[in-house]
PDB file of C-alpha atoms in Angstrom:
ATOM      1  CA  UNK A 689      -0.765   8.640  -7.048  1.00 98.00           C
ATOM      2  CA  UNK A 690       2.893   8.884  -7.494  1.00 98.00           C
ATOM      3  CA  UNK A 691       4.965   6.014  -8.995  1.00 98.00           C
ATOM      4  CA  UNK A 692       8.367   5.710  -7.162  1.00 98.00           C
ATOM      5  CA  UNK A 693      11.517   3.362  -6.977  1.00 97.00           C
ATOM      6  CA  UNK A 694      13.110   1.086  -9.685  1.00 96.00           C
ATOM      7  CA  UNK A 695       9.703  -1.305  -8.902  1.00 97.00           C
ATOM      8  CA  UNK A 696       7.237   1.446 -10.686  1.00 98.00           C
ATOM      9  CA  UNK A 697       5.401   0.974  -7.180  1.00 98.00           C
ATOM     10  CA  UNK A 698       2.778   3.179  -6.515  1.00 98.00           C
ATOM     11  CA  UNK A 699       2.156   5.162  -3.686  1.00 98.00           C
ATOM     12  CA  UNK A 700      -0.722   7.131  -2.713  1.00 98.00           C
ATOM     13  CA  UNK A 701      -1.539  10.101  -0.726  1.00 98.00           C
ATOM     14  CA  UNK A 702      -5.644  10.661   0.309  1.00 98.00           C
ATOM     15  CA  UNK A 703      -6.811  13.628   2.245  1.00 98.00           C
ATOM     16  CA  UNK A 704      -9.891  15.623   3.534  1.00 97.00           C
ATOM     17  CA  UNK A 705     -10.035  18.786   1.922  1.00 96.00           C
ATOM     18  CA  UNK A 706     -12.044  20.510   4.407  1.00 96.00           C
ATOM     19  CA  UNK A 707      -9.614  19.406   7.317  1.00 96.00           C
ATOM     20  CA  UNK A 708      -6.331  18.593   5.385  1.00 97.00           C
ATOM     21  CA  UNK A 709      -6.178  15.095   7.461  1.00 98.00           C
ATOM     22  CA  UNK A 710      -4.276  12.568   5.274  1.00 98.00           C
ATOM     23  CA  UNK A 711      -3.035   8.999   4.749  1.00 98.00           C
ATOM     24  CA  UNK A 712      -0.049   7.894   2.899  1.00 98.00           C
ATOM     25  CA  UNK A 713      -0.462   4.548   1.638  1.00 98.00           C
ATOM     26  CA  UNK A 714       2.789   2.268   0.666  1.00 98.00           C
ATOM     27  CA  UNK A 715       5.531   5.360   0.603  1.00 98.00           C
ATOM     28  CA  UNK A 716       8.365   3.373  -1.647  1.00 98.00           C
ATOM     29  CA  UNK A 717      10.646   5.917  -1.628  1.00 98.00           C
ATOM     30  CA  UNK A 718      14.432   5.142  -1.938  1.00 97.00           C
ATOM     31  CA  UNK A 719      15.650   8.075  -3.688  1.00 96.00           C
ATOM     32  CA  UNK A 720      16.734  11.779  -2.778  1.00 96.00           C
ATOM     33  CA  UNK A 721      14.601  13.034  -5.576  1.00 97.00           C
ATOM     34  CA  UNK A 722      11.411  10.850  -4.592  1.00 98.00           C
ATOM     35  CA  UNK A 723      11.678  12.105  -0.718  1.00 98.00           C
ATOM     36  CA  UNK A 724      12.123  15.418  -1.612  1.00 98.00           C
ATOM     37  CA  UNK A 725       9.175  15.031  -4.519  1.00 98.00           C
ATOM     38  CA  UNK A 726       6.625  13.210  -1.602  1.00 98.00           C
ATOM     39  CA  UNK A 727       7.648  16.460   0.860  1.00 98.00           C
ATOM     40  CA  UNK A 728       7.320  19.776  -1.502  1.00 98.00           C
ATOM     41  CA  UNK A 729       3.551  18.023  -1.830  1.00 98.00           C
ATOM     42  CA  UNK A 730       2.390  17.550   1.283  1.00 98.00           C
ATOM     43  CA  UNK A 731       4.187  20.893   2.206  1.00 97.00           C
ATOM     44  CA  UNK A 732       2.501  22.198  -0.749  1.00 98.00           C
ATOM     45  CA  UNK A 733      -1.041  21.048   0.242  1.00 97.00           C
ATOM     46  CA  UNK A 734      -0.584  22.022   3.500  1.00 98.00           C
ATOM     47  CA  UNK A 735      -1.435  18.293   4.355  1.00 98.00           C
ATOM     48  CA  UNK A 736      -1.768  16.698   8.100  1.00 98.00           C
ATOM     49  CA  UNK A 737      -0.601  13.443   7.577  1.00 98.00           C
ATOM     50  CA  UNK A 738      -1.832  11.218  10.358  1.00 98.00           C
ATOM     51  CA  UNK A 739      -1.480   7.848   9.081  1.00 98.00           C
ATOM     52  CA  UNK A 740       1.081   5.889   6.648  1.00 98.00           C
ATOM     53  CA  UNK A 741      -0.909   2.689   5.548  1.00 98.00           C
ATOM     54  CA  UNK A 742       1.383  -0.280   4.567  1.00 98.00           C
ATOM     55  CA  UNK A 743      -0.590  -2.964   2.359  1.00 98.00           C
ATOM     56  CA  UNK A 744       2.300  -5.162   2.876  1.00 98.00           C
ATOM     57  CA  UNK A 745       5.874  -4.809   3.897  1.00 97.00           C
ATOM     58  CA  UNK A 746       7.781  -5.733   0.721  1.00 97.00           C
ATOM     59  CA  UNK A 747      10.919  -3.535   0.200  1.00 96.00           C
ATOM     60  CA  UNK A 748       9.409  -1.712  -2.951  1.00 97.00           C
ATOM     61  CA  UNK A 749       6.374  -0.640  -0.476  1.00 98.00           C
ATOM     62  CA  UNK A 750       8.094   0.616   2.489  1.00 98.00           C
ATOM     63  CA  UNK A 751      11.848   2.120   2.355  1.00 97.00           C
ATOM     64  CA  UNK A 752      10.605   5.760   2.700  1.00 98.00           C
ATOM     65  CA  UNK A 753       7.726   4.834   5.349  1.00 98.00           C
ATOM     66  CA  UNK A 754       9.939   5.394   8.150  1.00 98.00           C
ATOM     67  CA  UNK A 755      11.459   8.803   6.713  1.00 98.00           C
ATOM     68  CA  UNK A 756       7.839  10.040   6.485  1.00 98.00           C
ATOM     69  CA  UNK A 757       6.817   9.394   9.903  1.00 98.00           C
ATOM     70  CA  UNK A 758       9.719  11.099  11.285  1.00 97.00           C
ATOM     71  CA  UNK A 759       8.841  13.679   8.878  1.00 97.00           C
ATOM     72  CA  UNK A 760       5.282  14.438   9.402  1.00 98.00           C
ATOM     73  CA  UNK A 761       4.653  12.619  12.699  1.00 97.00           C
ATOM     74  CA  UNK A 762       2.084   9.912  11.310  1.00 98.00           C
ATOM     75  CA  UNK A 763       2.352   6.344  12.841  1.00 98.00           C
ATOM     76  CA  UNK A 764       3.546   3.228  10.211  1.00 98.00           C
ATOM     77  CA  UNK A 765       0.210   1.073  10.158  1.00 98.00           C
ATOM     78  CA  UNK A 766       0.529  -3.161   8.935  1.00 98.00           C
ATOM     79  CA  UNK A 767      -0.171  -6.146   9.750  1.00 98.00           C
ATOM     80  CA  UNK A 768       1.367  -8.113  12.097  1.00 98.00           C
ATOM     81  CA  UNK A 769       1.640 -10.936  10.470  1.00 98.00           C
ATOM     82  CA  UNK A 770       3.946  -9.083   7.625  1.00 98.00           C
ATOM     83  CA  UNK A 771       6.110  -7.396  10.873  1.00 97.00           C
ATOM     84  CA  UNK A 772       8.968  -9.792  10.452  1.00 96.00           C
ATOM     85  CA  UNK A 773       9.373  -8.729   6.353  1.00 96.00           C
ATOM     86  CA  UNK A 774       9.604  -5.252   8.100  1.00 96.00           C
ATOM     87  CA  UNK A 775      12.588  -6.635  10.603  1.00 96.00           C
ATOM     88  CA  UNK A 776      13.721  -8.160   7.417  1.00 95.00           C
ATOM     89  CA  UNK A 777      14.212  -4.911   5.160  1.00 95.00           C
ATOM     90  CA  UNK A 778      17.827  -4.552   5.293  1.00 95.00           C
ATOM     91  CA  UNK A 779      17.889  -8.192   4.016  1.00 94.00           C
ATOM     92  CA  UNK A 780      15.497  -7.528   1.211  1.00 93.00           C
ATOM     93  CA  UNK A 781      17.362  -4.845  -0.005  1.00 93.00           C
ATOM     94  CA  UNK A 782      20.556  -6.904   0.076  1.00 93.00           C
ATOM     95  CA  UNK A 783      18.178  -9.163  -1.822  1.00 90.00           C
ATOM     96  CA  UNK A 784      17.777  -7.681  -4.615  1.00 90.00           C
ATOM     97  CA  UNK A 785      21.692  -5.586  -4.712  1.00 91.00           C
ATOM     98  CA  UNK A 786      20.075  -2.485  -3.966  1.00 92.00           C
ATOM     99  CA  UNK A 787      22.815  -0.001  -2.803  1.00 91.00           C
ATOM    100  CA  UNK A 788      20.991   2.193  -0.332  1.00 92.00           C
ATOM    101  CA  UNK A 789      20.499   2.367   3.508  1.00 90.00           C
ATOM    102  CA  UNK A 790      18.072   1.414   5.410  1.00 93.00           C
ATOM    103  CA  UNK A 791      17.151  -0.023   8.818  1.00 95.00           C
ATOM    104  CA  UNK A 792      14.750  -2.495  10.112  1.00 97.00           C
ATOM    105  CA  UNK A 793      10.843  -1.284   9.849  1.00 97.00           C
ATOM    106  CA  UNK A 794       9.051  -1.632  12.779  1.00 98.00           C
ATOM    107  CA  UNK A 795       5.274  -0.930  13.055  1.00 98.00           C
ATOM    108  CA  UNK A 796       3.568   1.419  15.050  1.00 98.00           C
ATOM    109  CA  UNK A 797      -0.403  -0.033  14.691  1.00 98.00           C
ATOM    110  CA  UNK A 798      -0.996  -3.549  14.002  1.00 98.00           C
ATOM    111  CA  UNK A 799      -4.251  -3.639  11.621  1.00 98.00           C
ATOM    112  CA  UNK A 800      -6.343  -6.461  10.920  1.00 98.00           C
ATOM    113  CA  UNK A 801      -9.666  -7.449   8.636  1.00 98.00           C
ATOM    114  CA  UNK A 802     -12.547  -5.084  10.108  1.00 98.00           C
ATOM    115  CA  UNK A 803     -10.855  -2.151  11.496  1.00 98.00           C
ATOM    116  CA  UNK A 804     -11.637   1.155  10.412  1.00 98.00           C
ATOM    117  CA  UNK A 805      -9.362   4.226   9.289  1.00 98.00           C
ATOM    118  CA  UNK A 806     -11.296   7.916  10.005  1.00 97.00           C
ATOM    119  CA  UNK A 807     -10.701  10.208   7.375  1.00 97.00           C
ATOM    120  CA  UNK A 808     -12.738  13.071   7.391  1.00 94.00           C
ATOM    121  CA  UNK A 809     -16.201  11.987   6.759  1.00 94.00           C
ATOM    122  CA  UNK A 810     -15.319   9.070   5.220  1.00 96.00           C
ATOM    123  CA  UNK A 811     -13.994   5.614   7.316  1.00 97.00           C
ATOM    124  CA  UNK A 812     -11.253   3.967   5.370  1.00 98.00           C
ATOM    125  CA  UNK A 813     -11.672  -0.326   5.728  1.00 98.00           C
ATOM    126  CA  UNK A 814      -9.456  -2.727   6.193  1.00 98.00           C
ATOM    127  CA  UNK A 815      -9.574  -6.320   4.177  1.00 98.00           C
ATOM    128  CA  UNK A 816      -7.044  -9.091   4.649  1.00 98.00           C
ATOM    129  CA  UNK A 817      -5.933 -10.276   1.954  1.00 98.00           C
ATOM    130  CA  UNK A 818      -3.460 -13.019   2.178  1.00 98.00           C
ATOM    131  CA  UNK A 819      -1.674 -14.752  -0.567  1.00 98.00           C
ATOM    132  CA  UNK A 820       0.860 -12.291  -1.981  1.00 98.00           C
ATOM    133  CA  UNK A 821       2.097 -11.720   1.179  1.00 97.00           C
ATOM    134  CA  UNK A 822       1.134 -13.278   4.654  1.00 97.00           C
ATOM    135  CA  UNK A 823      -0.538  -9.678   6.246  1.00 98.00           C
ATOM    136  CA  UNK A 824      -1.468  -8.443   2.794  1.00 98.00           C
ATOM    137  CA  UNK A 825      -4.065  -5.056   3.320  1.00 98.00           C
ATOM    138  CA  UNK A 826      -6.131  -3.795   0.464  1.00 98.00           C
ATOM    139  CA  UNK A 827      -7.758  -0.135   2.220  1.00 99.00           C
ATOM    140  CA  UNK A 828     -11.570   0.080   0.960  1.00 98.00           C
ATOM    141  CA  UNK A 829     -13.190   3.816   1.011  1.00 98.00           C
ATOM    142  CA  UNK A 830     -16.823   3.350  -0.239  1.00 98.00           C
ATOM    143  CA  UNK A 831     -18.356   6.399  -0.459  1.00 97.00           C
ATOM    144  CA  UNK A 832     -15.425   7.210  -2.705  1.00 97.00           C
ATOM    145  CA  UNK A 833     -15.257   4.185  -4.659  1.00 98.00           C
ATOM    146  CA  UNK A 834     -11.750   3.286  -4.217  1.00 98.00           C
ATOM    147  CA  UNK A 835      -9.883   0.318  -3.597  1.00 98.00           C
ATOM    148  CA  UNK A 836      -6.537   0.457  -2.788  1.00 98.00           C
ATOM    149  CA  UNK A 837      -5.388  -3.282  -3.963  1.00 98.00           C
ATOM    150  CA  UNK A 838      -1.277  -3.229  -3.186  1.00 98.00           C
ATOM    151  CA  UNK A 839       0.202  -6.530  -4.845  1.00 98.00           C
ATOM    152  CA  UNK A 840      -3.432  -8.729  -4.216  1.00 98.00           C
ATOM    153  CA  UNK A 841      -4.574  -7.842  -7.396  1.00 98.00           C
ATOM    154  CA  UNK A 842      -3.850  -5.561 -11.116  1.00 98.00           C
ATOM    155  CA  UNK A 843      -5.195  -4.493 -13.931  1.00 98.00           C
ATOM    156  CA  UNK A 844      -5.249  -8.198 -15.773  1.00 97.00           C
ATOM    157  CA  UNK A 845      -3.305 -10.032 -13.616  1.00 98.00           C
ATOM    158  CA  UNK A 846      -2.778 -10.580  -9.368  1.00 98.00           C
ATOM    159  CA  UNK A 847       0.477 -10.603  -7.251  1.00 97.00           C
ATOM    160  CA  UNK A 848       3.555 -13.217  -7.683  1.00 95.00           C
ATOM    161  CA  UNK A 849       3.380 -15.892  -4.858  1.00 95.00           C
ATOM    162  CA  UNK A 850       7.062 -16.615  -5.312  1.00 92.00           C
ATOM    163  CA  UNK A 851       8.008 -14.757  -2.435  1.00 85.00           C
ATOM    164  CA  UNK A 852       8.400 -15.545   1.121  1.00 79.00           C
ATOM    165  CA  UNK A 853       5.184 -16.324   2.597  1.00 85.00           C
ATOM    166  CA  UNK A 854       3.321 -16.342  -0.876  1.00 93.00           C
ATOM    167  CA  UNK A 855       0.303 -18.612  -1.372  1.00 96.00           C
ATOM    168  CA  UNK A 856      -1.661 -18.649  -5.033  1.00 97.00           C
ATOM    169  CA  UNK A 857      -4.479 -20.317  -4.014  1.00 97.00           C
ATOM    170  CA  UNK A 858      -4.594 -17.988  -0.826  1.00 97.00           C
ATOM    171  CA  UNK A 859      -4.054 -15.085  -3.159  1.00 98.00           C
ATOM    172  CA  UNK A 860      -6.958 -16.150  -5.278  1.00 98.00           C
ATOM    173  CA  UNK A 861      -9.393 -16.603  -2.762  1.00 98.00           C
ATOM    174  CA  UNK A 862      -8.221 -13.699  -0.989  1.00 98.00           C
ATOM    175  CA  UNK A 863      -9.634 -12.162  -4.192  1.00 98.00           C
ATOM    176  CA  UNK A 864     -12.886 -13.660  -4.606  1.00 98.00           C
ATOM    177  CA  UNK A 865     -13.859 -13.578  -1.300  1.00 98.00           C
ATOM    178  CA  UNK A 866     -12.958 -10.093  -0.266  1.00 98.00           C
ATOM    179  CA  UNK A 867     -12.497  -7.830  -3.441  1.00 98.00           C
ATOM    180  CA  UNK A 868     -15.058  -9.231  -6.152  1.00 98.00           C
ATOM    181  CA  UNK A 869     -18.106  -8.870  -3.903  1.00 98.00           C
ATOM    182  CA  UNK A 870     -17.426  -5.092  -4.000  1.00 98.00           C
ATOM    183  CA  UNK A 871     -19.361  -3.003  -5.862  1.00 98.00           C
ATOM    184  CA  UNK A 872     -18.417  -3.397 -10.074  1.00 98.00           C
ATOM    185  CA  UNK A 873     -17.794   0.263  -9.986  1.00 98.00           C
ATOM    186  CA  UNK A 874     -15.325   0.704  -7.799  1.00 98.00           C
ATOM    187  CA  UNK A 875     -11.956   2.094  -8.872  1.00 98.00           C
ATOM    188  CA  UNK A 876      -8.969  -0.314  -8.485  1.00 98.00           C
ATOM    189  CA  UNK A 877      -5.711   1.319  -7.689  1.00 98.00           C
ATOM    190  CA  UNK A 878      -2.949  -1.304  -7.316  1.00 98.00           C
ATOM    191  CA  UNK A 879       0.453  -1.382  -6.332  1.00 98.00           C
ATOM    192  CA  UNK A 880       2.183  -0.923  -9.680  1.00 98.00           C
ATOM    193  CA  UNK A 881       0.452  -0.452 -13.283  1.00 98.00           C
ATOM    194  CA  UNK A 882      -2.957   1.565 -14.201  1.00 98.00           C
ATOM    195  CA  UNK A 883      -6.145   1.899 -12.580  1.00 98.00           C
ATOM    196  CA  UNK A 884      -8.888  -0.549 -13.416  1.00 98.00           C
ATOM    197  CA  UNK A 885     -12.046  -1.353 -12.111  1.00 98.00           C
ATOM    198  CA  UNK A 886     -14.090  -4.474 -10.264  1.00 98.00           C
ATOM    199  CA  UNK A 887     -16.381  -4.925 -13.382  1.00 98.00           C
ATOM    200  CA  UNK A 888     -13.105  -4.988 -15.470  1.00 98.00           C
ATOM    201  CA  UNK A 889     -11.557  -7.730 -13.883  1.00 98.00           C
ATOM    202  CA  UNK A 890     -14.630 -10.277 -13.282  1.00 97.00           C
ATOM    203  CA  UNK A 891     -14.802  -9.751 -17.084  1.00 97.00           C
ATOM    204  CA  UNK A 892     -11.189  -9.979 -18.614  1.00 96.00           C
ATOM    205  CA  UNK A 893      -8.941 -11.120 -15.585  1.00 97.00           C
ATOM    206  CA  UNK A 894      -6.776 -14.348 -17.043  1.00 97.00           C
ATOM    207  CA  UNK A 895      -6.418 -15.714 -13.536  1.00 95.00           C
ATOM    208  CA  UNK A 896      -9.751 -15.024 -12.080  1.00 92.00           C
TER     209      UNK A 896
END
């Protein structure tokens, strides 16, 4: 996990360390620094970065996801329904008075709910989880125990649904239809803020 941008987002990085075969998972980039910080790792790791997972195409999630792909060859993986937020980026970063560049995001691999991620032994899953955003991804890898939430869902609280496309009661059912079922175990790694876990949130969430 590395925490990037103004936003605190975080952004992760998973790999097979028998192959080296990684994902990148929301790269939020916007800085010199942060690029530079992402690249001396995988360089460092000696990583094969295949994929670059988007769990939704907010401008906190995605302003370095191009850079990387052009760095490392991977393809930019969403969902469809969040590709116009993508087109959008520009916008969203006039927005919020952000003085960088950028240009308009365009995916590579449309994902949906049910598709499946290889990476090394392990298959990486895909749940839709509407609400925060219409094409909102959480990435599931069971045999590790990991859930990789974006916005959908933190440690005591979910994602705002004052944005374009937001829905609450989407966003909460998104939640207990997809993400409580999983096992209480599992590790929670959101979008911004500290780890928690499924058993902590069915106990202490305010909103659930």
């Amino acid at each position: 996990m590395m925490t990037v941008n103004m936003f605190g987002e975080n952004m992760y990085i998973l790999w097979d360390e028998a192959t080296h075969d990684a994902v990148v998972v929301d790269p939020g980039m916007m800085r010199d620094a942060e690029r530079e910080m992402v690249d001396k790792f995988i360089k460092g790791q000696e990583l094969n970065v295949k994929h670059i997972l988007l769990t939704h195409l907010h401008i906190d999630h995605i302003t370095g996801a191009r850079w990387l792909a052009d760095q490392t060859g991977a393809d930019v993986c969403g969902s469809a329904l969040d590709a116009q937020l993508g087109r959008e980026l520009p916008e969203q970063v006039a927005q919020f008075h952000i003085n960088i560049e950028t240009q308009p995001l365009e995916l590579d691999r449309n994902l949906a709910d049910g598709d499946t991620i290889p990476l090394g032994d392990e298959m990486i899953q895909v749940l839709h989880v509407p609400g925060h955003s219409p094409g909102g991804l959480a990435f599931y890898l069971s045999q590790s125990g990991l859930l990789i939430s974006g916005d959908t869902i933190f440690n005591g609280s979910v994602g705002r649904t004052d944005l374009m496309g937001g829905d609450m009661a989407q966003l909460i059912n998104s939640i207990h239809e997809k993400i409580l079922p999983l096992p209480d175990e599992t590790v929670i790694a959101s979008g911004h803020g500290p780890t928690t876990t499924i058993a902590d949130e069915k106990r202490c969430n305010p909103f659930l």
